[in-house]
Coordinates of C-alpha atoms and ligand atoms in Angstrom, one line a residue:
M26 CA 0.0 0.1 0.0
A27 CA 1.7 3.4 1.2
L28 CA 3.9 4.9 3.7
I29 CA 1.4 7.9 5.2
L30 CA 2.6 10.8 7.5
A31 CA -0.4 12.3 9.2
I32 CA -0.5 15.3 11.5
E33 CA -3.0 16.6 14.0
S34 CA -3.4 20.0 15.4
S35 CA -6.9 21.1 15.7
C36 CA -7.0 21.6 19.7
D37 CA -4.4 21.2 22.2
E38 CA -2.2 18.4 21.3
T39 CA 0.3 18.3 18.5
S40 CA 0.6 14.8 17.2
V41 CA 2.6 13.3 14.2
A42 CA 2.2 9.7 13.2
V43 CA 3.3 7.3 10.2
I44 CA 1.3 4.5 9.3
K45 CA 2.6 2.0 6.6
D46 CA 0.1 -1.0 5.2
G47 CA -2.2 -0.7 8.6
H48 CA 1.0 -0.8 11.1
L49 CA 1.5 2.3 13.0
L50 CA 5.0 2.7 13.0
S51 CA 4.9 5.8 15.3
N52 CA 2.8 8.4 17.0
A53 CA 4.3 11.3 18.6
V54 CA 2.1 13.5 20.7
S55 CA 2.7 16.7 22.7
T56 CA 0.1 17.8 24.7
Q57 CA -0.7 21.4 25.6
I58 CA -2.7 20.7 28.5
A59 CA -0.7 21.9 31.6
M60 CA -0.6 25.4 29.9
H61 CA -4.4 25.3 29.4
R62 CA -5.1 24.0 32.9
L63 CA -4.1 27.5 34.3
Y64 CA -7.0 29.3 32.4
G65 CA -9.5 26.9 33.4
G66 CA -9.8 25.6 29.4
V67 CA -8.3 25.6 25.9
M68 CA -6.9 29.6 25.3
P69 CA -6.9 29.5 21.5
E70 CA -4.1 32.4 20.7
I71 CA -2.0 30.0 23.1
A72 CA -3.0 26.7 21.2
S73 CA -1.6 28.7 18.1
R74 CA 1.7 29.8 19.3
L75 CA 2.6 26.4 21.0
H76 CA 1.8 24.3 17.8
N77 CA 4.0 26.7 16.1
E78 CA 6.8 25.9 18.8
N79 CA 6.3 22.3 18.6
I80 CA 5.2 20.9 15.2
T81 CA 8.7 20.5 14.1
I82 CA 10.0 19.0 17.3
V83 CA 7.0 16.4 17.1
L84 CA 7.6 15.8 13.3
D85 CA 11.2 15.0 14.0
A86 CA 10.3 12.6 16.6
A87 CA 8.0 10.9 14.8
L88 CA 10.7 10.2 11.9
K89 CA 13.0 9.0 14.2
E90 CA 10.6 6.5 15.9
A91 CA 9.3 5.3 12.6
K92 CA 13.1 5.0 11.2
I93 CA 12.4 6.8 8.1
K94 CA 13.1 10.0 5.9
L95 CA 10.5 12.5 4.6
T96 CA 12.0 11.7 0.9
D97 CA 10.2 8.0 1.8
L98 CA 6.8 9.2 1.9
D99 CA 4.1 8.3 -0.5
A100 CA 1.6 10.9 0.9
V101 CA 0.8 13.2 3.7
A102 CA -2.2 13.5 5.6
V103 CA -3.6 16.3 8.2
T104 CA -6.6 17.3 9.9
R105 CA -8.4 20.0 7.9
G106 CA -11.0 20.5 10.5
P107 CA -13.3 20.6 12.6
G108 CA -11.1 22.4 15.2
L109 CA -9.5 25.8 16.0
I110 CA -9.0 27.9 13.3
G111 CA -5.3 28.9 14.3
A112 CA -4.4 25.6 15.6
L113 CA -5.3 23.9 12.3
H114 CA -3.6 26.1 10.1
V115 CA -0.2 25.2 11.8
G116 CA -0.9 21.5 10.9
L117 CA -2.1 22.2 7.4
Q118 CA 0.8 24.6 6.5
A119 CA 3.7 22.1 7.6
A120 CA 1.8 19.3 5.7
K121 CA 1.3 21.4 2.5
T122 CA 5.0 22.3 3.0
I123 CA 6.0 18.8 3.1
A124 CA 3.5 17.7 0.3
M125 CA 5.0 20.5 -2.0
L126 CA 8.6 20.0 -1.0
Y127 CA 8.3 15.8 -1.9
D128 CA 6.0 16.5 -4.7
I129 CA 3.4 13.9 -3.0
P130 CA -0.5 14.2 -2.4
L131 CA -2.0 16.0 0.6
I132 CA -4.9 14.0 2.2
P133 CA -7.2 16.5 4.0
V134 CA -8.8 14.4 7.1
H135 CA -12.2 15.3 9.0
H136 CA -11.0 15.1 13.1
L137 CA -14.5 13.5 14.3
A138 CA -14.5 10.9 11.4
A139 CA -10.8 10.0 12.4
H140 CA -12.1 9.7 16.0
I141 CA -14.6 7.2 14.8
Y142 CA -11.6 5.1 12.6
A143 CA -9.3 5.1 15.5
S144 CA -11.4 2.1 16.6
E145 CA -9.9 -0.1 13.5
Y146 CA -6.5 0.0 15.7
V147 CA -8.8 -3.0 18.1
A148 CA -11.5 -4.1 16.1
K149 CA -12.9 -4.4 12.4
L150 CA -15.5 -1.8 11.3
K151 CA -19.2 -3.7 10.5
F152 CA -21.6 -1.8 8.6
P153 CA -24.3 -0.6 9.2
L154 CA -22.9 1.2 12.2
L155 CA -23.7 3.6 14.5
S156 CA -21.1 6.0 16.2
L157 CA -21.5 8.1 19.3
V158 CA -18.9 10.9 19.1
V159 CA -18.4 12.7 22.5
S160 CA -15.3 15.2 22.9
G161 CA -15.0 18.6 24.4
G162 CA -16.3 20.2 20.9
N163 CA -18.8 17.6 19.6
T164 CA -21.7 15.4 20.4
E165 CA -23.1 13.5 17.5
L166 CA -24.7 10.4 16.7
V167 CA -23.5 9.2 13.3
Y168 CA -24.9 6.4 11.0
M169 CA -22.5 4.7 8.3
K170 CA -24.0 2.5 6.0
K171 CA -20.3 1.8 4.1
H172 CA -16.9 3.2 5.0
L173 CA -16.4 6.9 4.6
D174 CA -20.3 7.3 4.6
F175 CA -21.3 9.4 7.1
K176 CA -24.8 11.0 8.4
I177 CA -25.8 12.7 11.2
V178 CA -28.4 11.1 13.0
G179 CA -28.4 13.4 16.2
E180 CA -26.0 16.2 17.4
T181 CA -25.9 18.8 20.2
K182 CA -28.3 21.9 19.9
D183 CA -26.1 24.0 22.3
D184 CA -23.0 22.9 24.3
A185 CA -21.0 19.3 23.7
I186 CA -20.9 16.9 26.6
G187 CA -16.9 17.3 27.0
E188 CA -17.4 21.4 27.5
C189 CA -20.0 20.3 30.2
F190 CA -18.0 17.8 32.2
D191 CA -15.2 20.7 31.8
K192 CA -17.7 23.5 33.3
V193 CA -19.3 21.8 36.1
A194 CA -15.4 20.6 37.1
R195 CA -14.2 24.5 36.9
V196 CA -17.5 25.3 39.2
L197 CA -16.6 22.4 41.4
G198 CA -12.9 23.5 41.8
L199 CA -11.6 20.8 39.8
P200 CA -9.0 20.9 37.2
Y201 CA -9.1 20.8 33.6
P202 CA -9.8 18.9 31.7
G203 CA -12.9 18.2 33.9
G204 CA -13.8 14.7 32.7
I205 CA -11.4 12.9 34.2
P206 CA -11.3 14.0 38.0
I207 CA -15.1 14.0 37.6
D208 CA -14.9 10.4 36.3
K209 CA -12.6 9.5 39.4
L210 CA -15.0 11.3 42.1
A211 CA -18.1 10.0 41.0
K212 CA -17.1 6.5 41.6
E213 CA -17.2 7.6 45.5
G214 CA -20.6 9.6 45.5
K215 CA -23.9 8.9 45.6
H216 CA -26.8 10.2 42.8
T217 CA -28.5 12.6 45.4
Y218 CA -28.7 15.9 42.9
Q219 CA -31.8 16.1 41.1
L220 CA -30.7 17.6 37.4
P221 CA -32.3 18.1 34.3
S222 CA -32.3 16.1 31.2
P223 CA -33.4 18.9 28.5
L224 CA -34.6 16.9 25.2
A225 CA -34.3 13.4 26.8
K226 CA -37.7 12.4 25.5
K227 CA -37.4 14.2 22.3
G228 CA -36.0 12.5 18.8
Y229 CA -31.7 12.1 18.9
D230 CA -30.5 15.2 19.2
F231 CA -28.8 16.3 22.5
S232 CA -28.7 19.7 24.7
Y233 CA -26.1 20.3 27.2
S234 CA -26.4 24.0 28.3
G235 CA -29.3 23.2 30.6
L236 CA -27.6 20.6 32.8
K237 CA -24.5 23.1 32.7
T238 CA -26.6 26.0 33.9
A239 CA -28.5 24.2 36.5
V240 CA -25.2 22.5 38.5
I241 CA -23.7 25.9 38.3
N242 CA -26.9 27.8 39.9
L243 CA -27.0 24.8 42.3
V244 CA -23.5 25.4 43.3
N245 CA -23.8 29.2 43.7
Q246 CA -27.3 29.0 45.5
E247 CA -25.6 26.8 48.2
K248 CA -22.7 28.9 48.3
M249 CA -25.0 31.9 49.5
K250 CA -26.8 30.2 51.5
K251 CA -23.4 28.7 53.1
H252 CA -23.9 25.3 52.5
K253 CA -21.1 23.3 51.6
I254 CA -21.4 21.3 48.2
N255 CA -20.9 17.6 48.4
V256 CA -18.4 17.2 45.3
K257 CA -18.6 13.5 44.9
D258 CA -22.0 13.4 45.3
M259 CA -22.6 16.0 42.7
C260 CA -20.2 14.4 40.7
R261 CA -21.9 11.3 40.5
S262 CA -25.4 12.8 40.2
F263 CA -23.8 15.1 37.1
E264 CA -22.4 11.9 35.8
D265 CA -25.5 9.6 35.9
T266 CA -27.6 12.6 34.2
A267 CA -25.2 13.6 31.5
V268 CA -24.0 10.3 30.6
E269 CA -27.7 8.6 30.7
M270 CA -28.6 11.2 27.8
V271 CA -25.9 9.8 25.4
I272 CA -26.4 6.2 26.4
A273 CA -30.4 6.2 26.1
K274 CA -30.6 7.9 22.6
T275 CA -27.4 5.7 21.3
I276 CA -29.1 2.6 21.8
K277 CA -32.7 3.7 21.0
A278 CA -31.3 5.1 17.5
A279 CA -29.2 1.7 17.0
K280 CA -32.2 -0.4 17.2
Q281 CA -34.4 1.9 14.8
Y282 CA -31.5 1.7 12.3
K283 CA -30.7 -2.1 12.7
V284 CA -26.9 -1.4 13.1
K285 CA -24.4 -4.3 13.5
Q286 CA -22.0 -2.0 15.4
I287 CA -21.9 0.6 17.7
V288 CA -18.7 2.5 17.9
L289 CA -17.7 4.9 20.7
A290 CA -15.1 7.7 19.7
G291 CA -13.9 10.8 21.2
G292 CA -12.5 12.4 24.5
V293 CA -15.6 11.6 26.3
S294 CA -15.6 7.7 25.5
A295 CA -12.7 7.2 28.1
N296 CA -15.5 7.9 30.3
S297 CA -15.3 4.8 32.6
Y298 CA -19.1 5.0 33.5
L299 CA -20.1 5.2 30.0
R300 CA -18.0 2.4 29.0
E301 CA -19.3 0.0 31.8
E302 CA -23.1 1.1 31.4
I303 CA -23.3 1.1 27.7
V304 CA -21.3 -2.8 27.3
R305 CA -24.2 -4.0 30.1
R306 CA -27.1 -2.5 28.5
L307 CA -26.1 -4.2 25.1
K308 CA -25.4 -7.0 26.5
A309 CA -28.7 -9.1 25.1
S310 CA -29.0 -6.7 22.0
G311 CA -27.0 -8.6 19.9
I312 CA -25.2 -5.1 18.8
E313 CA -21.7 -5.2 19.1
I314 CA -19.8 -2.5 21.1
V315 CA -16.8 -1.3 20.0
L316 CA -14.7 0.8 22.9
P317 CA -11.6 2.7 21.7
P318 CA -8.2 2.1 23.2
I319 CA -7.8 4.7 26.2
W320 CA -4.8 6.2 24.5
C321 CA -6.8 6.9 21.3
T322 CA -9.7 8.6 22.8
T323 CA -7.5 12.0 23.4
D324 CA -6.4 13.5 20.1
N325 CA -3.6 12.1 18.3
A326 CA -2.1 11.7 14.7
A327 CA -2.6 7.6 14.7
M328 CA -6.2 8.0 14.2
I329 CA -5.7 10.7 11.2
A330 CA -3.3 8.3 10.1
K331 CA -5.9 5.2 10.3
L332 CA -8.6 7.5 8.1
A333 CA -6.0 8.5 5.6
E334 CA -4.9 4.9 4.3
H335 CA -8.7 4.5 3.7
L336 CA -8.7 7.8 1.9
Y337 CA -5.8 7.2 0.0
Q338 CA -7.2 4.3 -1.3
K339 CA -10.0 6.5 -2.9
K340 CA -7.8 9.1 -3.8
L341 CA -9.2 11.8 -2.1
F342 CA -6.4 14.2 -2.0
A343 CA -6.6 18.3 -2.3
P344 CA -4.6 20.7 -4.1
L345 CA -2.5 22.8 -2.3
T346 CA -4.5 25.7 -2.0
L347 CA -6.8 24.0 0.4
A348 CA -8.0 25.8 3.2
V349 CA -8.9 24.8 7.0
D350 CA -12.4 24.5 7.7
P351 CA -13.0 24.8 11.7
N352 CA -16.6 24.2 11.2
W353 CA -16.3 21.0 8.7
K354 CA -19.6 19.0 8.9
I355 CA -18.9 15.3 8.7
D356 CA -21.5 14.5 6.0
Q357 CA -19.8 17.1 4.0
Y358 CA -17.0 14.8 3.1
K359 CA -16.0 15.5 -1.0
V360 CA -13.4 15.3 -3.3
F361 CA -11.7 18.4 -3.4
Ligands
LIG406 O1 -11.6 14.4 21.9 P1 -11.1 15.2 22.6 O2 -9.7 14.9 23.3 O3 -10.7 16.9 22.5 C1 -11.8 17.5 21.5 O4 -11.6 17.4 20.1 O5 -12.6 18.1 21.8 O6 -11.8 15.6 24.4 C2 -11.6 16.5 25.2 C3 -12.9 16.4 26.2 C4 -12.7 17.0 27.5 O7 -13.8 17.6 27.6 C5 -12.2 16.0 28.7 O8 -13.2 16.7 29.8 C6 -13.3 15.0 27.9 O9 -12.7 14.9 26.9 N1 -12.6 13.6 29.1 C7 -13.4 12.9 29.6 C8 -13.0 12.0 30.2 N2 -11.8 12.0 30.1 C9 -11.7 13.1 29.2 N3 -14.8 13.1 30.0 C10 -15.5 12.2 30.5 N4 -14.9 11.2 31.6 C11 -13.3 11.1 31.0 N5 -12.7 10.0 31.7

């Protein structure tokens, strides 16, 4: 097949991977989390600057680990969107430079589609499938009849579930990214706080801003009354409510669309309660559930490389005039 270099820089991880005929040769990742933690969330301008500082270092590390040179490459793949505009630019400029210098094809990759294809590192995708894509910026149910064919069945009308985890963590005084401490503390808490589940009974779309605001208001009201919030119980109550919304709609849609497989994808798919509960609920259904390896739930270029192999086979290349698309929709894949 081909030797492909893949670049990811859509948010707060700079990553470069090398793949050859399905075998991952390297996956170098430099995360900016420690810097953004100081601000309680990702600062877009700082993210772009750090990508600029790190991209050549990460590229060198990936080439060294894979024991290859840029002259060996057959193609270069890069995340074109969705993501932060300045951050995406850094990856695309690096990829275009390599494509131009070595006269190789440029492969634009959709970040969320790549999250779905990350599961190919542990399982074969079986169609039709339904993917629950849950991350800091997205909450989507994606139906796939075949490879590279994406249809959005449901999506968030406001905030993403990951953003909701991050904002709830912040109001509870927990560090960024908030999903990780909430996941941990929820295990020690009880479901004692009543929280709303907007859109729970309607269709396949999601809404997380009401849940986020409800927790923030409750915490502020308790503070004004000089009552102490039980952080562990709040984590348990919030996690149950937030995760139940995605599990219930995923299972309902999977049955309606008669899928063979459900594929979890994105940063929030690392959530231990989500993973355990969806497996438990699907046991008797005959629908297979694929959980991405934890290392592949956070952003990395290995997942970009995995999807790039499919795009390479179909020759879905782009000219060097390609621009980033921070709002690229997964169902708008096209030939450039
Ligand atoms: O996919 P990702 O790395 O970034 C985006 O592309 O958005 O996802 C990051 C999100 C953050 O909101 C983080 O709080 C959440 O994933 N996250 C989790 C867990 N680990 C990370 N949410 C819930 N439980 C976790 N264990």
